[in-house]
mmCIF file of C-alpha atoms in Angstrom:
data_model
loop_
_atom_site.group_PDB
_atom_site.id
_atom_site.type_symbol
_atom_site.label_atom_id
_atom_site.label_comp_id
_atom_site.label_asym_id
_atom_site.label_seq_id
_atom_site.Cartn_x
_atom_site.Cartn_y
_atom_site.Cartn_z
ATOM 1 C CA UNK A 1 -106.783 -37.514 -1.731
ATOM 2 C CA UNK A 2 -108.847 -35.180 -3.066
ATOM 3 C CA UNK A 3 -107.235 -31.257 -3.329
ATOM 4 C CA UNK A 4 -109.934 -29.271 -4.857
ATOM 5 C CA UNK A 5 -113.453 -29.399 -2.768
ATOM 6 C CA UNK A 6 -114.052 -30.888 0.801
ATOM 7 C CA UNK A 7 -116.339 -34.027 1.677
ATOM 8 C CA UNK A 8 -118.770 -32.253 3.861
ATOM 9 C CA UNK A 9 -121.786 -33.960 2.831
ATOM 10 C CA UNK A 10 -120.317 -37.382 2.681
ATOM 11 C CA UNK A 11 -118.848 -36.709 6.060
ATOM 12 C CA UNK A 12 -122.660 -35.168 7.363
ATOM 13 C CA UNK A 13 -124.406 -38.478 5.676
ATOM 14 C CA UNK A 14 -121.395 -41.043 7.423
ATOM 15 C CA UNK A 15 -122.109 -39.174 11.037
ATOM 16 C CA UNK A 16 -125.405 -38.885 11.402
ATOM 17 C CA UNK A 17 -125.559 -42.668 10.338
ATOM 18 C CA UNK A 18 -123.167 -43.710 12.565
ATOM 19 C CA UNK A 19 -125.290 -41.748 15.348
ATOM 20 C CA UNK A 20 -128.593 -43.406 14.064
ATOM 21 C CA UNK A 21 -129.720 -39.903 13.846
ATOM 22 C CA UNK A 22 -132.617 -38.676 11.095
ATOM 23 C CA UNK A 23 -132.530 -35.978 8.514
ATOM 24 C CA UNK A 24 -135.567 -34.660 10.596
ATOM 25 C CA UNK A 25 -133.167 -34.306 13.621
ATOM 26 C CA UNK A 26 -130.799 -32.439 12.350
ATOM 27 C CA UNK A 27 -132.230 -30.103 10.526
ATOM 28 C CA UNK A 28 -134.278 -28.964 13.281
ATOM 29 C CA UNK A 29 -131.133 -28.532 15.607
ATOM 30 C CA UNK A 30 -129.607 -26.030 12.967
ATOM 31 C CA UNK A 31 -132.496 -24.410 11.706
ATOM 32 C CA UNK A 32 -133.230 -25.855 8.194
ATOM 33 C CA UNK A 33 -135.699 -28.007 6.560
ATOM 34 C CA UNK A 34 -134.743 -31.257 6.164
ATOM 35 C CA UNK A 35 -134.942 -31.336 2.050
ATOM 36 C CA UNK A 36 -131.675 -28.743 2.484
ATOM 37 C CA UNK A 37 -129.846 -31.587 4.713
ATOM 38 C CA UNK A 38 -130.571 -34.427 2.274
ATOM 39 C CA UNK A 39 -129.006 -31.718 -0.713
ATOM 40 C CA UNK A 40 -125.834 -31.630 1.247
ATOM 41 C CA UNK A 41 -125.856 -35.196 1.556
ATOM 42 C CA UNK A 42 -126.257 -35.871 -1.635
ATOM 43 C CA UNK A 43 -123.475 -33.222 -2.595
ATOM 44 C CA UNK A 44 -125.838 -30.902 -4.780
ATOM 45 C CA UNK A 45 -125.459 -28.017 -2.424
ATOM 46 C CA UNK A 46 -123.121 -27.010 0.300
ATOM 47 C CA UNK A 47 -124.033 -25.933 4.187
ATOM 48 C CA UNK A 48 -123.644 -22.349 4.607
ATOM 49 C CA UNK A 49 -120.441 -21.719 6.569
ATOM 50 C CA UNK A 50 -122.159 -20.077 9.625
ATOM 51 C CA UNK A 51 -124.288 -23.225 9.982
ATOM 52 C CA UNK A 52 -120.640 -25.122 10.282
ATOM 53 C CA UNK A 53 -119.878 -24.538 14.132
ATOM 54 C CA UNK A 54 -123.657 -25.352 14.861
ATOM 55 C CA UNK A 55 -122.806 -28.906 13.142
ATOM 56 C CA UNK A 56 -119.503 -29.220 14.836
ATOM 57 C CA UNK A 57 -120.963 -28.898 17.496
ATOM 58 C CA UNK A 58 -123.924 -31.365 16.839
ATOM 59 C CA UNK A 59 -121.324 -34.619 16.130
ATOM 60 C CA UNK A 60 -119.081 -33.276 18.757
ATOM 61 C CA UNK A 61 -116.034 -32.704 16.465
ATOM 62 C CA UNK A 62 -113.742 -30.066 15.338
ATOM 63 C CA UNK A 63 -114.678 -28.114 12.000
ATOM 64 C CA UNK A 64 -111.777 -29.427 10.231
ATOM 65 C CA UNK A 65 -113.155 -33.078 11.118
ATOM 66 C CA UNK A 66 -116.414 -32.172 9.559
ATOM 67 C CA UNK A 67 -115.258 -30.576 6.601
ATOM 68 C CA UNK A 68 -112.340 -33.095 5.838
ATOM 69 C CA UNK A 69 -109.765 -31.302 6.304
ATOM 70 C CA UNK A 70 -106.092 -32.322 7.720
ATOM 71 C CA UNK A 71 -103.810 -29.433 8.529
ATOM 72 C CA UNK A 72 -100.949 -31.772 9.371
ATOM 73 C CA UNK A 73 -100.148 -35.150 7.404
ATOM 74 C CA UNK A 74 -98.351 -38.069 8.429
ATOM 75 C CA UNK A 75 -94.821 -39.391 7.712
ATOM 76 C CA UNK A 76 -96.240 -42.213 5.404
ATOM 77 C CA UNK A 77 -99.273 -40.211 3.761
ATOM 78 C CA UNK A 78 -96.502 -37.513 2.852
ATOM 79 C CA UNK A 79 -94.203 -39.852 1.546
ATOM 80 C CA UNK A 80 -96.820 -41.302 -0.185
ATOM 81 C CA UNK A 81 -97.681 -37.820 -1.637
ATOM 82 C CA UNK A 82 -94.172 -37.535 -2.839
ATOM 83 C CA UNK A 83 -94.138 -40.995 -4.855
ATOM 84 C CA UNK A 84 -97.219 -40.431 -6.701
ATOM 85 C CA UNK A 85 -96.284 -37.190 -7.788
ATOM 86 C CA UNK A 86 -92.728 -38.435 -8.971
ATOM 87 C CA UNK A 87 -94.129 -40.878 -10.667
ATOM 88 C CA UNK A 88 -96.529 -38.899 -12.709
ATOM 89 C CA UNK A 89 -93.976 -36.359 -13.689
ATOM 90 C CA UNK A 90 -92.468 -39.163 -15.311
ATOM 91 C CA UNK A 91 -95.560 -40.059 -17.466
ATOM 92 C CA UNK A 92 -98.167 -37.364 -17.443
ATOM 93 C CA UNK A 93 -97.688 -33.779 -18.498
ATOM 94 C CA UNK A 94 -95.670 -31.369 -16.896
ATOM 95 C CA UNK A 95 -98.312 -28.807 -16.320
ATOM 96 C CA UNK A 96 -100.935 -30.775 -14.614
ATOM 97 C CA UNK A 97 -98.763 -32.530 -12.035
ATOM 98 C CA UNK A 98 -97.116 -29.178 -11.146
ATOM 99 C CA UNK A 99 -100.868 -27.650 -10.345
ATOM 100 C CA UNK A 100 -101.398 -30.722 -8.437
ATOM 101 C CA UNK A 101 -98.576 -30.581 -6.253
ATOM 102 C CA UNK A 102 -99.316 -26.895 -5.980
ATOM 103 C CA UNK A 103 -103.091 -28.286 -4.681
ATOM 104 C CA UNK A 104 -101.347 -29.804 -2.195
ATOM 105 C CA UNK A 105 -99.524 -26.726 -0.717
ATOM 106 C CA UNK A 106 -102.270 -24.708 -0.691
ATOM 107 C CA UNK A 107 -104.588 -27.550 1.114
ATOM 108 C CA UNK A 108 -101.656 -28.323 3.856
ATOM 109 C CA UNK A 109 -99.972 -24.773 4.128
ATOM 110 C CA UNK A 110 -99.649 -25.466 8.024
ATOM 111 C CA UNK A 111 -98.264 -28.894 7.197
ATOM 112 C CA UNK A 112 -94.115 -28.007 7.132
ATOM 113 C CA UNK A 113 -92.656 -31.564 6.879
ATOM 114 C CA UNK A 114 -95.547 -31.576 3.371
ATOM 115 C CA UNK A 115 -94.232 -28.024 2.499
ATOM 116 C CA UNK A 116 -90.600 -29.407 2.270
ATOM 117 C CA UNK A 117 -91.087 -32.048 0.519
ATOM 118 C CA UNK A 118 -93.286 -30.251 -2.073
ATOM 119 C CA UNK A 119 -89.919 -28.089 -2.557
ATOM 120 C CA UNK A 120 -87.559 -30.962 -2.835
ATOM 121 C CA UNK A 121 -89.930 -32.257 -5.532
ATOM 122 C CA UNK A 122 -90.033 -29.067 -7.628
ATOM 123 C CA UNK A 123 -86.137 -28.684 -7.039
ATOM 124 C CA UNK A 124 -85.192 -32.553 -8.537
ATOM 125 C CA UNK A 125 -88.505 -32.163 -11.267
ATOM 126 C CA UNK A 126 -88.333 -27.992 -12.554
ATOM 127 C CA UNK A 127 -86.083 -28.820 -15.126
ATOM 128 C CA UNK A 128 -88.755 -31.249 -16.967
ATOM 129 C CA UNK A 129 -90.587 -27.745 -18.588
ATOM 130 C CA UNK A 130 -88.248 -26.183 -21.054
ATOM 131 C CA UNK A 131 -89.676 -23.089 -20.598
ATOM 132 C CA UNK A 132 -87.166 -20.897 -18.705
ATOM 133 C CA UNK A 133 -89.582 -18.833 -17.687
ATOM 134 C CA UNK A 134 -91.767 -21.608 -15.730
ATOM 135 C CA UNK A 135 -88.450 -22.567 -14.557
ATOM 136 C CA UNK A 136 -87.435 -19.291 -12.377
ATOM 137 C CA UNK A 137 -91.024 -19.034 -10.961
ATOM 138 C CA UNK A 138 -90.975 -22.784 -9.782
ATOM 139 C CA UNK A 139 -87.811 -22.017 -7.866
ATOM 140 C CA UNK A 140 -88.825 -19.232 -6.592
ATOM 141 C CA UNK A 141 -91.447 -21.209 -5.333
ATOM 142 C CA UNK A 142 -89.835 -23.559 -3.366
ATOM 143 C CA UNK A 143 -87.727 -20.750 -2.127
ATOM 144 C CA UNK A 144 -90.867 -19.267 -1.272
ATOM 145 C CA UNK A 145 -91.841 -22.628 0.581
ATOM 146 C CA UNK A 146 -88.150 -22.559 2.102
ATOM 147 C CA UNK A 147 -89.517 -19.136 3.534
ATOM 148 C CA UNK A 148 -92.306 -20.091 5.326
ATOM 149 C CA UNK A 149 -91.123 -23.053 6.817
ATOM 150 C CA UNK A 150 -88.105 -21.156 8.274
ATOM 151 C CA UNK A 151 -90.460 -18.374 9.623
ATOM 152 C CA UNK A 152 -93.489 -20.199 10.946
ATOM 153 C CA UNK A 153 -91.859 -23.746 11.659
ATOM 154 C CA UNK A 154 -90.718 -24.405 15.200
ATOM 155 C CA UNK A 155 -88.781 -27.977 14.468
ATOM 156 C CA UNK A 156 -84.625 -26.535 14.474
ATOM 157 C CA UNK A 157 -84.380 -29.545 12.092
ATOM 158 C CA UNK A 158 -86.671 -28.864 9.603
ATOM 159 C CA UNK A 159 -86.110 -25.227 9.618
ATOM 160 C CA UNK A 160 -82.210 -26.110 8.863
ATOM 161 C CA UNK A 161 -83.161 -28.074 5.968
ATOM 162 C CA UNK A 162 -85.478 -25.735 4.296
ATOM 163 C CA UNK A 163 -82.545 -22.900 4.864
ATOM 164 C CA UNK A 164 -80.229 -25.695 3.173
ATOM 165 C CA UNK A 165 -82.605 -26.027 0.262
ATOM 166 C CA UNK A 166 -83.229 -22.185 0.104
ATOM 167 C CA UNK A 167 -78.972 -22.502 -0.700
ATOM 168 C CA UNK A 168 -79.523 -24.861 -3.368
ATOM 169 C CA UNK A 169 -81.863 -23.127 -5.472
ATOM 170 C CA UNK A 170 -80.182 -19.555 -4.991
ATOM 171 C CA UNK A 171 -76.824 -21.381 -6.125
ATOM 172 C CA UNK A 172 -78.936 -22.863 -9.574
ATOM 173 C CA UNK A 173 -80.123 -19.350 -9.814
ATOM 174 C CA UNK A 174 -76.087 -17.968 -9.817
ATOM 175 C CA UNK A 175 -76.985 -16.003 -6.422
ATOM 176 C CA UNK A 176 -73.831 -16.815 -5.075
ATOM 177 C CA UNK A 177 -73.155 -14.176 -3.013
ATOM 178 C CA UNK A 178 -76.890 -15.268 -0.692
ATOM 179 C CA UNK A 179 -75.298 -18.514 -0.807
ATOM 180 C CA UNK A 180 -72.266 -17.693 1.107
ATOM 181 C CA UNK A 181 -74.441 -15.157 3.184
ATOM 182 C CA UNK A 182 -76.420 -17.792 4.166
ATOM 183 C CA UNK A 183 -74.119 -20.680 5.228
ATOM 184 C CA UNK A 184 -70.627 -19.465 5.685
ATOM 185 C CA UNK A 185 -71.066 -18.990 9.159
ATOM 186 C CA UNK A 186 -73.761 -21.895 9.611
ATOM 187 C CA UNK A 187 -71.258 -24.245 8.414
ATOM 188 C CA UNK A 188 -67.944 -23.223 9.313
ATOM 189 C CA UNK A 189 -66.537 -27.048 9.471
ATOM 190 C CA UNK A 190 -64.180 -26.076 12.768
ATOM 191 C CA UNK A 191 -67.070 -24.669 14.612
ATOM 192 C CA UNK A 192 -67.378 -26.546 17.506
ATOM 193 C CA UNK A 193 -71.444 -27.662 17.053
ATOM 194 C CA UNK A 194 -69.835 -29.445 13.840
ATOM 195 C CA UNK A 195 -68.117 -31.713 16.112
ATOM 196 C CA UNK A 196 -70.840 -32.918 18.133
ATOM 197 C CA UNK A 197 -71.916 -36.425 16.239
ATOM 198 C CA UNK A 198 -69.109 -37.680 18.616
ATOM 199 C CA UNK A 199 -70.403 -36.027 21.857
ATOM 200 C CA UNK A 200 -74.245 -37.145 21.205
ATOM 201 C CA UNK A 201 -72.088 -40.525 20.343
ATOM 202 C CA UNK A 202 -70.706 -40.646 23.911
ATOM 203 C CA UNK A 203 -73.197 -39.380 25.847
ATOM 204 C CA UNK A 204 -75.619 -42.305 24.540
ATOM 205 C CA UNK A 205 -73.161 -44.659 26.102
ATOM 206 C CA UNK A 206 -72.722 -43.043 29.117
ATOM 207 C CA UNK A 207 -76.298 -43.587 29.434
ATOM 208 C CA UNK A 208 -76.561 -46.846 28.993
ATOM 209 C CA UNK A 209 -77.984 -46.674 25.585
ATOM 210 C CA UNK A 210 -75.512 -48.383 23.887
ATOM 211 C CA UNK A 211 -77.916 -49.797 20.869
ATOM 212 C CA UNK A 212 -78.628 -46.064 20.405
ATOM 213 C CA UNK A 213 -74.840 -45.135 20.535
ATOM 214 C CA UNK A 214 -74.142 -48.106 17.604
ATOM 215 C CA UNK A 215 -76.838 -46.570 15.384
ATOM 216 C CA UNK A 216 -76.348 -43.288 15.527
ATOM 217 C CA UNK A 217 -72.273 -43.483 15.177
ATOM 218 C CA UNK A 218 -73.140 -46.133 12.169
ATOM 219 C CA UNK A 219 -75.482 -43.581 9.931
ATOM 220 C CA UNK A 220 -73.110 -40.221 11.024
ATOM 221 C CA UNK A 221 -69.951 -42.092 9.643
ATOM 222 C CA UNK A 222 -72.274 -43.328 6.442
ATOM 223 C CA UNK A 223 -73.143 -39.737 6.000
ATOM 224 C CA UNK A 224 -69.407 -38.476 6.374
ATOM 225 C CA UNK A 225 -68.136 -41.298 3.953
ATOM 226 C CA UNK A 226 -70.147 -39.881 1.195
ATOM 227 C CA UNK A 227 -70.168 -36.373 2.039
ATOM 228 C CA UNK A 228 -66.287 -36.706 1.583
ATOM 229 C CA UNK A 229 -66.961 -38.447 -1.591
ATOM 230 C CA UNK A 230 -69.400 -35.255 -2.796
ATOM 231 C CA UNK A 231 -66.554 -32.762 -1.372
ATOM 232 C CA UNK A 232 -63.883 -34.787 -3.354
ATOM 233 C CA UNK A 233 -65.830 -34.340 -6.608
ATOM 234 C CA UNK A 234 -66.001 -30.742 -5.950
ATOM 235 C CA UNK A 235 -62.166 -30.276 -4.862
ATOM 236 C CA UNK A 236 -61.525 -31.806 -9.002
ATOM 237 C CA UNK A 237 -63.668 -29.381 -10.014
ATOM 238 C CA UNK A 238 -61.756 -26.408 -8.097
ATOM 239 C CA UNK A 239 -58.451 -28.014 -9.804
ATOM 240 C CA UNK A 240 -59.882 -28.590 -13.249
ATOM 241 C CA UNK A 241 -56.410 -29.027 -15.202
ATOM 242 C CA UNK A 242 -54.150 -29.787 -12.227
ATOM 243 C CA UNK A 243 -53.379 -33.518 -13.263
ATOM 244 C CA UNK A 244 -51.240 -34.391 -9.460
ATOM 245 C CA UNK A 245 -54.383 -33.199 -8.134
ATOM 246 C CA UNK A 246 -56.617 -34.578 -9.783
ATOM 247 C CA UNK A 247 -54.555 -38.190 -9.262
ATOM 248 C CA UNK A 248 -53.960 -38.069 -6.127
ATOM 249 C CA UNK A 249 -57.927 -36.929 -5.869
ATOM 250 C CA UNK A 250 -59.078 -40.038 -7.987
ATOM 251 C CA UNK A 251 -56.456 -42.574 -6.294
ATOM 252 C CA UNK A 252 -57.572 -41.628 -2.478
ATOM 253 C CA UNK A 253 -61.130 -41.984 -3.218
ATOM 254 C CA UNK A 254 -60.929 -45.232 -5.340
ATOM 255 C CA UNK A 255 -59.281 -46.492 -2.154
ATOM 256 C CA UNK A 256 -62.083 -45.557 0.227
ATOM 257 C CA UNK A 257 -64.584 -46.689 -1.999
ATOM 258 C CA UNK A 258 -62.889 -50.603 -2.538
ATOM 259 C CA UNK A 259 -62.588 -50.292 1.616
ATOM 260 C CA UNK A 260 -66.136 -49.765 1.904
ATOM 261 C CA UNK A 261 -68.180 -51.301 -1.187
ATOM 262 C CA UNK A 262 -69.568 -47.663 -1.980
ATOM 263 C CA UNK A 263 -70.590 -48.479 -5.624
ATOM 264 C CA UNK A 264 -73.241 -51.448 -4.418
ATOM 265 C CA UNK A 265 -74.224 -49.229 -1.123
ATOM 266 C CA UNK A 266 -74.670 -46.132 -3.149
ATOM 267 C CA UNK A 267 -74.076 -46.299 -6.803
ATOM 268 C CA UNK A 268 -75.927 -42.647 -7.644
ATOM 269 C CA UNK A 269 -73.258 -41.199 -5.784
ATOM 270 C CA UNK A 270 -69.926 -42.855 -6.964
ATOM 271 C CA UNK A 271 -71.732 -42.571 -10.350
ATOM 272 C CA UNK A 272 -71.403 -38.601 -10.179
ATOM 273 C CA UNK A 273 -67.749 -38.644 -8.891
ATOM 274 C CA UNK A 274 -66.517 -41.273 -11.410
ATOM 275 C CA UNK A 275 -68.293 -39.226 -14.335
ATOM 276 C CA UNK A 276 -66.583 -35.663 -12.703
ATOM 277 C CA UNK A 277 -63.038 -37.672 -12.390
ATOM 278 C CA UNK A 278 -63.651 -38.563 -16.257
ATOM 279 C CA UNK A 279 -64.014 -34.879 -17.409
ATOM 280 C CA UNK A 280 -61.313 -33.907 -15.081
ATOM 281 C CA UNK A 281 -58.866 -36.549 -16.807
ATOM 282 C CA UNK A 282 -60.030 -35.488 -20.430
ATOM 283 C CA UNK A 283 -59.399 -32.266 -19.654
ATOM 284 C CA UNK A 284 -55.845 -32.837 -19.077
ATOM 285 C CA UNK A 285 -55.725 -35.031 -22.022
ATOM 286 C CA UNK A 286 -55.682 -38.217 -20.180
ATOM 287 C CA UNK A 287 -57.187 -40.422 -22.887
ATOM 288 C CA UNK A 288 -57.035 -43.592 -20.808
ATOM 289 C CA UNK A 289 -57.355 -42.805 -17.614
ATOM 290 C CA UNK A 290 -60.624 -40.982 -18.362
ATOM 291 C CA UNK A 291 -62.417 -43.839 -20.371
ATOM 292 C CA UNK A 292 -61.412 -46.041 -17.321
ATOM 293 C CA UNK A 293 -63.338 -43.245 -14.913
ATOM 294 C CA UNK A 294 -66.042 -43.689 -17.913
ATOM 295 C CA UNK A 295 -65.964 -47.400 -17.077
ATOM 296 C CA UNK A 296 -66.618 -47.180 -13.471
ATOM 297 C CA UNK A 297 -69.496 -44.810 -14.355
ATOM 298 C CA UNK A 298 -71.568 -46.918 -16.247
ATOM 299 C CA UNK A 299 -70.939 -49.525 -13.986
ATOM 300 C CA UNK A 300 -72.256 -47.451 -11.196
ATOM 301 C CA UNK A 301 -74.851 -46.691 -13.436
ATOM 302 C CA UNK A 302 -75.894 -50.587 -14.186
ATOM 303 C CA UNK A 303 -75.666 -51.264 -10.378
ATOM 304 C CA UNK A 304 -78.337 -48.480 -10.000
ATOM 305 C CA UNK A 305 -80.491 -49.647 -12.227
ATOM 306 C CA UNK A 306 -80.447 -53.337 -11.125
ATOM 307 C CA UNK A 307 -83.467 -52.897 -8.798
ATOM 308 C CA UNK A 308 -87.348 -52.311 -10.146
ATOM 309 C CA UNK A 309 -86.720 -48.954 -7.666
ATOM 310 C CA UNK A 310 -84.163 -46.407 -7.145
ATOM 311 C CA UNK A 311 -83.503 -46.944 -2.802
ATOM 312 C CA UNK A 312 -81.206 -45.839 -0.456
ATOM 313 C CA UNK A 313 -79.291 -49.018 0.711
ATOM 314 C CA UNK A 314 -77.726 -50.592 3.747
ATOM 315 C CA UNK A 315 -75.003 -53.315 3.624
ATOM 316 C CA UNK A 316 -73.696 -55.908 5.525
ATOM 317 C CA UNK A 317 -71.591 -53.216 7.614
ATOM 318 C CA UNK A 318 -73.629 -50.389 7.503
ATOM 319 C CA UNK A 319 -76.545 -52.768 8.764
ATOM 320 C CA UNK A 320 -78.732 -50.444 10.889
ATOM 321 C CA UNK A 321 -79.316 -47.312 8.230
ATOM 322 C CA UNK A 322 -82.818 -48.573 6.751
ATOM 323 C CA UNK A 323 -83.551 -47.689 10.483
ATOM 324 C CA UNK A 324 -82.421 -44.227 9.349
ATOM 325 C CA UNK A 325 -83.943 -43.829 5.938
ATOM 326 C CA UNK A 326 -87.516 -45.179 7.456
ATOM 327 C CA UNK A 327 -87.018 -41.388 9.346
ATOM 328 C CA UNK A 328 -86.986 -39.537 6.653
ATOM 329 C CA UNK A 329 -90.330 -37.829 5.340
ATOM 330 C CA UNK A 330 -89.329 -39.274 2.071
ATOM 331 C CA UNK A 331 -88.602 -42.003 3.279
ATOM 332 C CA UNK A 332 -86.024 -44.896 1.478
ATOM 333 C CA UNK A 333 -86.521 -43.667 -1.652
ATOM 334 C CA UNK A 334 -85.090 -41.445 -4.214
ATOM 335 C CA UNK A 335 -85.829 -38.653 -5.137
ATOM 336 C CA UNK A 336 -86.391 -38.797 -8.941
ATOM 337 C CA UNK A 337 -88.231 -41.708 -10.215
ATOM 338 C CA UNK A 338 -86.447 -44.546 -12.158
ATOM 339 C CA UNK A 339 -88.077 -43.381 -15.606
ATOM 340 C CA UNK A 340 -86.572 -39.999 -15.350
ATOM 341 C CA UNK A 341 -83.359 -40.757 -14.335
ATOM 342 C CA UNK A 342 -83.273 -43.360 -17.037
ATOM 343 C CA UNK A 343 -84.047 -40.528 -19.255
ATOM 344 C CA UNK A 344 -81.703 -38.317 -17.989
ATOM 345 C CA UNK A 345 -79.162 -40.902 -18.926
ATOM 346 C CA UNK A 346 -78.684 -39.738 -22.569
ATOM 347 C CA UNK A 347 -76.875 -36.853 -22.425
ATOM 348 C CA UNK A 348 -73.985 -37.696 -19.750
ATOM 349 C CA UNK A 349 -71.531 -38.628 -21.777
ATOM 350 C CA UNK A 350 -71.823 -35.986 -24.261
ATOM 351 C CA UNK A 351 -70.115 -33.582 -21.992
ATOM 352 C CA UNK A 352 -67.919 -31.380 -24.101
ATOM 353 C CA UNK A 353 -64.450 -32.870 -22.904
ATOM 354 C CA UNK A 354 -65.325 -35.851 -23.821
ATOM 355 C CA UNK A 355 -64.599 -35.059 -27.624
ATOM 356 C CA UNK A 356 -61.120 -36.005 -26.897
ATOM 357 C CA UNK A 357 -62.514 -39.956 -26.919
ATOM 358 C CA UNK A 358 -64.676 -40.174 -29.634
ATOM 359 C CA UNK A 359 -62.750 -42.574 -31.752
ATOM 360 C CA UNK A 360 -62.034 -44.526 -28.824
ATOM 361 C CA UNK A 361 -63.503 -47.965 -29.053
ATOM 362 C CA UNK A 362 -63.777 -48.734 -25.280
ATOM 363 C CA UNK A 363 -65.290 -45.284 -24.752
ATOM 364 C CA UNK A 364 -68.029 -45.905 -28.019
ATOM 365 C CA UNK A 365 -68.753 -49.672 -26.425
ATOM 366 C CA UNK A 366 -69.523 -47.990 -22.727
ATOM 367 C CA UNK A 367 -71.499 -45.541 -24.570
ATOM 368 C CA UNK A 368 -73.413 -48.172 -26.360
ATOM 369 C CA UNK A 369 -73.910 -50.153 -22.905
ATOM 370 C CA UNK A 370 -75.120 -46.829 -21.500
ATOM 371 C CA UNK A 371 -77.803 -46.666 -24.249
ATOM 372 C CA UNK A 372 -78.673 -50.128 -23.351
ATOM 373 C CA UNK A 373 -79.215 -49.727 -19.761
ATOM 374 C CA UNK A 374 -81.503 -46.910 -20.573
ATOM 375 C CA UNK A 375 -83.781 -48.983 -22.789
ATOM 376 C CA UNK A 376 -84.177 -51.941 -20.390
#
């Protein structure tokens, strides 16, 4: 998809064939000679962009038809968008791929579902330039993206993700105090609009829709189970130091995650709680119970890894969420590609707090498998 000129003498050349119409024809019905319609054809000039309505108007299409553009994209052309781009920011360099995707905003600025997505990329891929500079004006980018979807887009859904992004990046710039400003009150957990999943939930039965009622309760309690999983990482990081916290922490999500096979339905996010639980344990100068966290990180880690692509997963119990992912604009996949988050794999277990383990030999052979994973 090219970003940088439009197609309008390809798409001049393709209608008037398809019409069986002659150069001769049209140029008389706009008023030029017929050498200047065979130049746009053939793509050495361009139509002068008052003669554009008059052509519209000739093939009996809209401007943006006849000049190749698309203000909006589809689900799979966006997703699409998003994967190629990923891809090459694992292989080409930085600077080119960024003015691509940056191509892409300004050819689709109408497009919001393209807009977000554009953000979520810069947000998992800014940190590839080392230059901290780059790095503050690509967030403020997508914040600027985050902007203009909340102002201009009329979808409540989108515009609440794009406000939830906007959080993200103002917390990785330390602006905590917009954070709160922004989704204290939003997200107050005992508001009562937080407590609706289970009144959608009923109302689809009481309708009848019961198939409906199945999925929807299936992917809400998939997205509580790990959202308590994320929270519990967080709450050791609150008590850094606070070993019966931190135990009884570890011990209640352990037993939620054996309950429900978390590691093989989503390994990425085990992976970061295990590796949080580690530092949490070292920190208290629990030698052994942090190389065992360790242990279940790389594990996570090799379970991640054991597919040619990173996807978001279903089970046998949570059987109906591919429906779910298949929704999203980025569809099933995640959101780094496999090459960088191999490469990012080199520098988690050099975490400070993990000095406390270097002469361990259990914690220098999961290091080693680590490496090994990475080089597969």
């Amino acid at each position: 998809m090219n970003t940088n000129q439009f197609n309008i003498g390809e798409n001049i050349a393709r209608l008037r064939h398809e019409r069986k119409i002659r150069q001769e024809e049209l140029a008389d019905f706009v008023g030029v000679t017929k050498a200047s319609v065979s130049k746009w054809e053939n793509g050495q000039t361009m139509p002068d962009i008052t003669i554009l309505p008059q052509l519209a108007a000739f093939f009996d299409i809209h401007i943006d038809e006849l000049v190749g553009y698309e203000p909006q994209l589809s689900k799979e052309q966006i997703q699409k968008i998003y994967q190629e781009l990923a891809a090459k920011f694992a292989k080409d360099p930085f600077r080119e791929v960024m003015e691509e995707s940056y191509g892409y905003v300004k050819r689709y600025y109408s497009c919001y579902p393209l807009l977000f997505q554009i953000g979520m990329l810069w947000l998992n891929h800014y940190m590839l330039t080392e230059n901290k500079e780059a790095q503050e004006k690509i967030l403020e980018a997508a914040v600027g993206l985050s902007l203009r979807i909340e102002n201009g887009c009329k979808e409540v859904a989108l515009c609440s993700d794009a406000a939830a992004m906007r959080a993200v990046i103002y917390l990785m710039q330390g602006k905590a105090n917009e954070v709160v400003a922004l989704l204290e009150d939003v997200y107050n957990p005992l508001k009562l609009m937080s407590q609706m999943g289970t009144v959608l939930t009923q109302a689809y039965v009481m309708s009848g829709d019961t198939d409906m009622a199945d999925s929807y309760t299936q992917c809400n309690m998939y997205s509580h189970i790990f959202m308590l999983v994320a929270n519990a990482g967080q709450y050791l990081l609150i008590h850094a130091g606070e070993l019966p916290v931190i135990e009884e922490t570890t011990s209640r999500v352990w037993q939620v995650e054996t309950a429900y096979g978390l590691t093989k339905l989503n390994p990425n996010a085990i992976a970061q709680f295990a590796h949080q639980a580690a530092v949490s344990y070292a920190v208290c100068g629990e030698k052994e119970k942090a190389v065992s966290c360790v242990g279940r990180y790389v594990d996570c880690i090799e379970e991640l890894l054991s597919t040619p692509e990173i996807l978001l997963r279903e089970d046998a119990y949570f059987n109906r969420m591919n429906e779910w992912f298949e929704r999203l604009d980025s569809g099933p996949y995640a959101p780094r590609s496999r090459q960088l988050v191999i490469e990012s794999l080199g520098q988690t277990l050099e975490h400070p707090a993990f000095a406390l383990l270097e002469g361990d030999a259990e914690f220098l052979r999961l290091k080693r498998k680590l490496a090994s994973l990475a080089e597969k």
